[in-house]
mmCIF file of C-alpha atoms in Angstrom:
data_model
loop_
_atom_site.group_PDB
_atom_site.id
_atom_site.type_symbol
_atom_site.label_atom_id
_atom_site.label_comp_id
_atom_site.label_asym_id
_atom_site.label_seq_id
_atom_site.Cartn_x
_atom_site.Cartn_y
_atom_site.Cartn_z
ATOM 1 C CA ALA O 100 134.298 137.355 34.659
ATOM 2 C CA LEU O 101 136.048 140.678 35.282
ATOM 3 C CA THR O 102 134.315 142.249 32.301
ATOM 4 C CA GLU O 103 130.962 141.064 33.638
ATOM 5 C CA ALA O 104 131.910 142.294 37.109
ATOM 6 C CA VAL O 105 132.283 145.842 35.779
ATOM 7 C CA GLN O 106 128.977 145.614 33.930
ATOM 8 C CA ARG O 107 127.141 144.156 36.926
ATOM 9 C CA GLY O 108 128.579 146.610 39.448
ATOM 10 C CA GLU O 109 130.255 143.923 41.535
ATOM 11 C CA PHE O 110 133.160 146.087 42.728
ATOM 12 C CA LEU O 111 133.276 147.797 46.112
ATOM 13 C CA LEU O 112 135.591 150.267 47.814
ATOM 14 C CA ALA O 113 136.730 149.771 51.405
ATOM 15 C CA MET O 114 138.279 152.682 53.285
ATOM 16 C CA GLN O 115 141.507 152.270 55.275
ATOM 17 C CA PRO O 116 141.832 155.262 57.647
ATOM 18 C CA GLN O 117 145.104 157.184 57.690
ATOM 19 C CA LEU O 118 146.285 158.643 61.000
ATOM 20 C CA SER O 119 148.713 161.521 61.507
ATOM 21 C CA LEU O 120 151.424 160.540 63.998
ATOM 22 C CA VAL O 121 152.045 164.247 64.552
ATOM 23 C CA SER O 122 148.537 165.433 65.474
ATOM 24 C CA GLY O 123 146.680 162.179 66.058
ATOM 25 C CA GLU O 124 143.988 163.209 63.580
ATOM 26 C CA ILE O 125 142.337 161.039 60.953
ATOM 27 C CA THR O 126 143.583 162.829 57.836
ATOM 28 C CA GLY O 127 141.877 160.717 55.197
ATOM 29 C CA ALA O 128 141.676 157.202 53.852
ATOM 30 C CA GLU O 129 142.981 154.932 51.149
ATOM 31 C CA ALA O 130 140.316 153.413 48.922
ATOM 32 C CA LEU O 131 140.926 149.670 48.604
ATOM 33 C CA LEU O 132 139.255 147.708 45.831
ATOM 34 C CA ARG O 133 137.163 144.616 46.581
ATOM 35 C CA TRP O 134 135.375 142.292 44.145
ATOM 36 C CA ASN O 135 132.036 141.032 45.415
ATOM 37 C CA HIS O 136 132.346 137.851 43.349
ATOM 38 C CA PRO O 137 129.415 135.399 43.389
ATOM 39 C CA GLY O 138 131.801 132.865 44.934
ATOM 40 C CA GLY O 139 132.917 135.193 47.709
ATOM 41 C CA LEU O 140 134.673 138.508 48.324
ATOM 42 C CA ARG O 141 137.979 138.755 46.425
ATOM 43 C CA ALA O 142 140.989 140.900 47.337
ATOM 44 C CA PRO O 143 142.949 142.800 44.633
ATOM 45 C CA SER O 144 145.850 140.341 44.833
ATOM 46 C CA GLU O 145 143.544 137.713 43.309
ATOM 47 C CA PHE O 146 142.551 139.649 40.188
ATOM 48 C CA ILE O 147 144.539 142.855 39.575
ATOM 49 C CA ASN O 148 147.312 141.112 37.597
ATOM 50 C CA ILE O 149 144.729 139.581 35.252
ATOM 51 C CA ALA O 150 142.982 142.941 34.916
ATOM 52 C CA GLU O 151 146.335 144.545 34.026
ATOM 53 C CA GLN O 152 147.214 141.887 31.470
ATOM 54 C CA THR O 153 143.840 142.061 29.717
ATOM 55 C CA GLY O 154 143.444 145.841 29.824
ATOM 56 C CA ILE O 155 140.217 145.633 31.858
ATOM 57 C CA ILE O 156 142.076 147.629 34.511
ATOM 58 C CA ASN O 157 141.182 150.765 32.528
ATOM 59 C CA GLU O 158 137.463 150.166 32.986
ATOM 60 C CA ILE O 159 137.960 149.234 36.634
ATOM 61 C CA GLY O 160 140.136 152.316 37.134
ATOM 62 C CA ASP O 161 137.433 154.574 35.689
ATOM 63 C CA TRP O 162 134.902 152.993 38.038
ATOM 64 C CA VAL O 163 137.207 153.598 41.017
ATOM 65 C CA MET O 164 137.610 157.280 40.136
ATOM 66 C CA GLU O 165 133.866 157.721 39.631
ATOM 67 C CA GLU O 166 133.127 156.031 42.952
ATOM 68 C CA VAL O 167 135.745 158.102 44.804
ATOM 69 C CA ALA O 168 134.313 161.254 43.209
ATOM 70 C CA SER O 169 130.804 160.264 44.321
ATOM 71 C CA ILE O 170 131.924 159.593 47.897
ATOM 72 C CA LEU O 171 133.901 162.832 48.121
ATOM 73 C CA SER O 172 131.005 164.798 46.658
ATOM 74 C CA GLY O 173 128.801 163.554 49.490
ATOM 75 C CA TRP O 174 131.468 164.424 52.044
ATOM 76 C CA GLU O 175 131.816 167.919 50.594
ATOM 77 C CA ARG O 176 128.078 168.498 51.050
ATOM 78 C CA GLU O 177 128.341 167.340 54.654
ATOM 79 C CA GLY O 178 131.361 169.532 55.383
ATOM 80 C CA GLU O 179 133.811 166.623 55.672
ATOM 81 C CA ALA O 180 137.157 167.910 54.418
ATOM 82 C CA ARG O 181 138.934 164.570 54.181
ATOM 83 C CA ARG O 182 141.111 163.190 51.423
ATOM 84 C CA ILE O 183 140.844 159.838 49.652
ATOM 85 C CA ALA O 184 143.854 158.095 48.130
ATOM 86 C CA PHE O 185 143.487 155.631 45.281
ATOM 87 C CA ASN O 186 145.864 153.610 43.146
ATOM 88 C CA VAL O 187 146.540 154.209 39.470
ATOM 89 C CA SER O 188 148.022 151.396 37.397
ATOM 90 C CA PRO O 189 150.731 151.628 34.706
ATOM 91 C CA ARG O 190 148.143 150.600 32.096
ATOM 92 C CA GLN O 191 146.018 153.595 33.019
ATOM 93 C CA LEU O 192 149.019 155.878 32.619
ATOM 94 C CA ASP O 193 149.509 154.482 29.120
ATOM 95 C CA ARG O 194 146.181 156.015 28.065
ATOM 96 C CA SER O 195 146.627 159.370 26.375
ATOM 97 C CA ASP O 196 143.331 160.607 27.808
ATOM 98 C CA PHE O 197 143.838 159.402 31.382
ATOM 99 C CA PHE O 198 144.523 162.757 33.027
ATOM 100 C CA ALA O 199 141.802 164.511 31.019
ATOM 101 C CA ARG O 200 139.391 161.773 32.096
ATOM 102 C CA LEU O 201 140.433 162.162 35.742
ATOM 103 C CA ARG O 202 139.880 165.918 35.647
ATOM 104 C CA GLN O 203 136.495 165.466 33.987
ATOM 105 C CA ILE O 204 135.248 162.922 36.546
ATOM 106 C CA PHE O 205 136.075 165.079 39.559
ATOM 107 C CA ALA O 206 134.964 168.330 37.901
ATOM 108 C CA GLU O 207 131.558 166.839 37.099
ATOM 109 C CA ALA O 208 131.225 165.733 40.734
ATOM 110 C CA GLU O 209 132.289 169.238 41.843
ATOM 111 C CA VAL O 210 135.124 167.785 43.905
ATOM 112 C CA PRO O 211 138.347 169.833 44.085
ATOM 113 C CA LEU O 212 141.499 167.914 43.227
ATOM 114 C CA SER O 213 142.849 168.849 46.653
ATOM 115 C CA ARG O 214 140.589 166.082 48.010
ATOM 116 C CA ILE O 215 142.349 163.301 46.117
ATOM 117 C CA GLU O 216 145.655 161.509 46.483
ATOM 118 C CA ILE O 217 146.896 159.560 43.474
ATOM 119 C CA GLU O 218 149.159 156.611 44.228
ATOM 120 C CA PHE O 219 151.643 155.139 41.762
ATOM 121 C CA THR O 220 153.856 152.165 42.508
ATOM 122 C CA GLU O 221 157.571 152.737 42.823
ATOM 123 C CA SER O 222 158.286 150.729 39.657
ATOM 124 C CA ALA O 223 155.653 152.606 37.623
ATOM 125 C CA ALA O 224 157.007 155.979 38.723
ATOM 126 C CA MET O 225 160.553 155.019 37.824
ATOM 127 C CA GLU O 226 159.467 154.004 34.307
ATOM 128 C CA CYS O 227 157.223 156.992 33.507
ATOM 129 C CA SER O 228 157.976 158.890 30.334
ATOM 130 C CA ALA O 229 158.839 162.578 30.478
ATOM 131 C CA SER O 230 155.400 163.467 29.108
ATOM 132 C CA VAL O 231 153.611 161.463 31.814
ATOM 133 C CA LEU O 232 155.757 163.082 34.499
ATOM 134 C CA GLU O 233 154.727 166.477 33.106
ATOM 135 C CA GLU O 234 151.073 165.438 33.370
ATOM 136 C CA ILE O 235 151.587 164.274 36.956
ATOM 137 C CA ALA O 236 153.304 167.555 37.818
ATOM 138 C CA ALA O 237 150.434 169.512 36.225
ATOM 139 C CA ILE O 238 147.705 167.728 38.160
ATOM 140 C CA ARG O 239 149.748 168.111 41.333
ATOM 141 C CA ALA O 240 149.959 171.852 40.662
ATOM 142 C CA GLU O 241 146.154 171.836 40.416
ATOM 143 C CA GLY O 242 145.890 170.525 43.968
ATOM 144 C CA ALA O 243 146.122 166.724 43.844
ATOM 145 C CA THR O 244 148.490 164.983 46.244
ATOM 146 C CA ILE O 245 150.869 162.522 44.590
ATOM 147 C CA ALA O 246 152.125 159.466 46.464
ATOM 148 C CA LEU O 247 154.746 156.857 45.625
ATOM 149 C CA ASP O 248 153.478 153.452 46.783
ATOM 150 C CA ASP O 249 155.312 150.243 47.779
ATOM 151 C CA PHE O 250 158.624 152.039 48.278
ATOM 152 C CA GLY O 251 161.405 149.599 49.051
ATOM 153 C CA THR O 252 160.352 146.796 46.704
ATOM 154 C CA GLY O 253 161.863 148.061 43.463
ATOM 155 C CA TYR O 254 165.167 149.399 42.221
ATOM 156 C CA SER O 255 164.911 153.114 42.837
ATOM 157 C CA ASN O 256 167.102 155.572 41.040
ATOM 158 C CA ILE O 257 167.752 158.002 43.877
ATOM 159 C CA ALA O 258 168.479 160.919 41.544
ATOM 160 C CA ARG O 259 165.171 160.272 39.775
ATOM 161 C CA LEU O 260 163.343 160.016 43.086
ATOM 162 C CA ARG O 261 164.580 163.506 43.912
ATOM 163 C CA ALA O 262 163.179 164.840 40.646
ATOM 164 C CA LEU O 263 159.758 163.144 40.785
ATOM 165 C CA PRO O 264 156.726 165.422 41.358
ATOM 166 C CA ILE O 265 155.575 163.650 44.528
ATOM 167 C CA ASP O 266 154.391 164.666 47.985
ATOM 168 C CA ARG O 267 154.343 161.421 49.962
ATOM 169 C CA VAL O 268 156.222 158.133 49.920
ATOM 170 C CA LYS O 269 154.577 155.001 51.311
ATOM 171 C CA LEU O 270 156.876 152.430 52.856
ATOM 172 C CA ASP O 271 156.229 148.889 51.708
ATOM 173 C CA PRO O 272 154.922 146.711 54.578
ATOM 174 C CA SER O 273 157.911 144.376 54.191
ATOM 175 C CA LEU O 274 160.197 147.156 55.438
ATOM 176 C CA ILE O 275 158.474 147.627 58.777
ATOM 177 C CA SER O 276 157.320 144.100 59.585
ATOM 178 C CA ASP O 277 160.359 143.338 61.805
ATOM 179 C CA ILE O 278 161.157 146.725 63.321
ATOM 180 C CA GLU O 279 160.109 145.609 66.804
ATOM 181 C CA SER O 280 162.538 142.684 66.890
ATOM 182 C CA SER O 281 165.349 143.456 64.461
ATOM 183 C CA ASP O 282 168.067 146.071 64.900
ATOM 184 C CA LYS O 283 168.928 145.788 61.209
ATOM 185 C CA ALA O 284 165.319 146.413 60.207
ATOM 186 C CA ARG O 285 165.212 149.555 62.354
ATOM 187 C CA VAL O 286 168.475 150.833 60.866
ATOM 188 C CA VAL O 287 167.161 150.311 57.326
ATOM 189 C CA VAL O 288 163.797 151.979 58.028
ATOM 190 C CA GLN O 289 165.459 154.932 59.747
ATOM 191 C CA ALA O 290 167.791 155.396 56.767
ATOM 192 C CA VAL O 291 164.880 155.198 54.306
ATOM 193 C CA ILE O 292 162.884 157.750 56.304
ATOM 194 C CA HIS O 293 165.858 160.134 56.318
ATOM 195 C CA LEU O 294 166.179 159.664 52.554
ATOM 196 C CA ILE O 295 162.497 160.406 51.942
ATOM 197 C CA LYS O 296 162.555 163.436 54.219
ATOM 198 C CA GLY O 297 165.707 164.568 52.456
ATOM 199 C CA VAL O 298 163.883 164.848 49.139
ATOM 200 C CA GLY O 299 161.109 166.875 50.790
ATOM 201 C CA CYS O 300 158.369 164.240 51.056
ATOM 202 C CA GLU O 301 156.128 162.989 53.828
ATOM 203 C CA VAL O 302 156.514 159.394 55.008
ATOM 204 C CA VAL O 303 153.534 157.040 55.243
ATOM 205 C CA ALA O 304 153.747 153.553 56.750
ATOM 206 C CA GLU O 305 151.224 150.885 55.748
ATOM 207 C CA ALA O 306 150.167 147.675 57.502
ATOM 208 C CA VAL O 307 151.072 148.936 60.971
ATOM 209 C CA GLU O 308 149.811 146.218 63.294
ATOM 210 C CA SER O 309 150.859 147.237 66.808
ATOM 211 C CA VAL O 310 151.153 150.299 69.017
ATOM 212 C CA SER O 311 154.833 149.418 69.481
ATOM 213 C CA GLN O 312 155.419 149.653 65.727
ATOM 214 C CA ALA O 313 153.615 153.010 65.651
ATOM 215 C CA ASP O 314 155.740 154.292 68.542
ATOM 216 C CA ILE O 315 158.970 153.284 66.802
ATOM 217 C CA LEU O 316 157.861 154.871 63.529
ATOM 218 C CA ARG O 317 156.884 158.093 65.290
ATOM 219 C CA ALA O 318 160.295 158.276 66.960
ATOM 220 C CA MET O 319 161.923 157.776 63.555
ATOM 221 C CA GLY O 320 160.001 160.697 62.065
ATOM 222 C CA CYS O 321 157.244 158.891 60.157
ATOM 223 C CA ASP O 322 154.359 161.280 59.487
ATOM 224 C CA THR O 323 151.341 159.065 58.823
ATOM 225 C CA VAL O 324 150.317 155.465 59.410
ATOM 226 C CA GLN O 325 147.532 153.144 58.400
ATOM 227 C CA GLY O 326 146.890 149.607 59.527
ATOM 228 C CA PHE O 327 145.018 147.238 61.794
ATOM 229 C CA VAL O 328 146.481 148.850 64.919
ATOM 230 C CA PHE O 329 143.952 151.655 64.404
ATOM 231 C CA ALA O 330 141.296 150.264 62.073
ATOM 232 C CA GLN O 331 140.688 147.636 59.447
ATOM 233 C CA PRO O 332 139.331 148.636 56.036
ATOM 234 C CA MET O 333 135.603 149.402 56.165
ATOM 235 C CA TYR O 334 132.871 150.469 53.782
ATOM 236 C CA GLU O 335 131.813 154.110 53.600
ATOM 237 C CA GLU O 336 128.908 154.086 56.050
ATOM 238 C CA GLU O 337 130.959 152.233 58.638
ATOM 239 C CA PHE O 338 133.938 154.498 57.989
ATOM 240 C CA MET O 339 131.903 157.640 58.602
ATOM 241 C CA ALA O 340 130.445 156.210 61.807
ATOM 242 C CA TRP O 341 133.906 155.164 62.951
ATOM 243 C CA THR O 342 135.558 158.524 62.233
ATOM 244 C CA SER O 343 132.801 160.411 64.050
ATOM 245 C CA ASN O 344 133.910 158.951 67.399
ATOM 246 C CA ALA O 345 137.455 157.706 66.754
ATOM 247 C CA GLU O 346 139.431 160.961 66.831
ATOM 248 C CA ARG O 347 139.800 161.060 70.621
ATOM 249 C CA GLY O 348 140.945 157.453 70.859
ATOM 250 C CA CYS O 349 143.415 157.830 68.019
ATOM 251 C CA ARG O 350 144.910 160.919 69.631
ATOM 252 C CA ASP O 351 145.422 158.902 72.810
ATOM 253 C CA VAL O 352 147.353 156.249 70.852
ATOM 254 C CA ALA O 353 149.324 158.864 68.926
#
């Protein structure tokens, strides 16, 4: 079914806006994959593991990059200088031609790499070979932003974290879910934010659901947030309409 989904063009990208807690501006969005299955819309949690196990994730990953490139190309023509983040799986990193393919897709769309943010999970980043890390560092030097996703769910080697070629670290939602009610949760999140800042990276919090959570995260030094408190994921047309009149309101919240 996944193979047919790629062939039939059943995948969609929803945009989750990212808000700067420093300036209040919408700085970009994360592209979230959706499967428009004949039986109903499916979230990634329902099919990504199968796609990884079967290797179909490589075809899906290529589609995601091509779609992101197409969207950004349109934004470039309209003067929209926003960035889109998208996830890259460990199976994609195993491909010897992955980074060449990525460069080709965005070059053909005439989209500078400074408009993309590549997200790797914490576990994938910790297991990368030296050659893959060199490739990541090279594409970062060419302008791409590199983010470490789901931080706090794996077993991070702190020394390795310091040496990784990354710009942003995204806190796993499980870390911040109780910060309004739990002193221990706040202590842990504050310590993690200090750690991330200490290695020279920006801090991004996902799944922020209340203004109170955003206020606490801002006080702790978190740079960027995304979540239902500001906007739910939306398709491109809706996202562009929303961003055109949302900046003022978001600044008020920030």
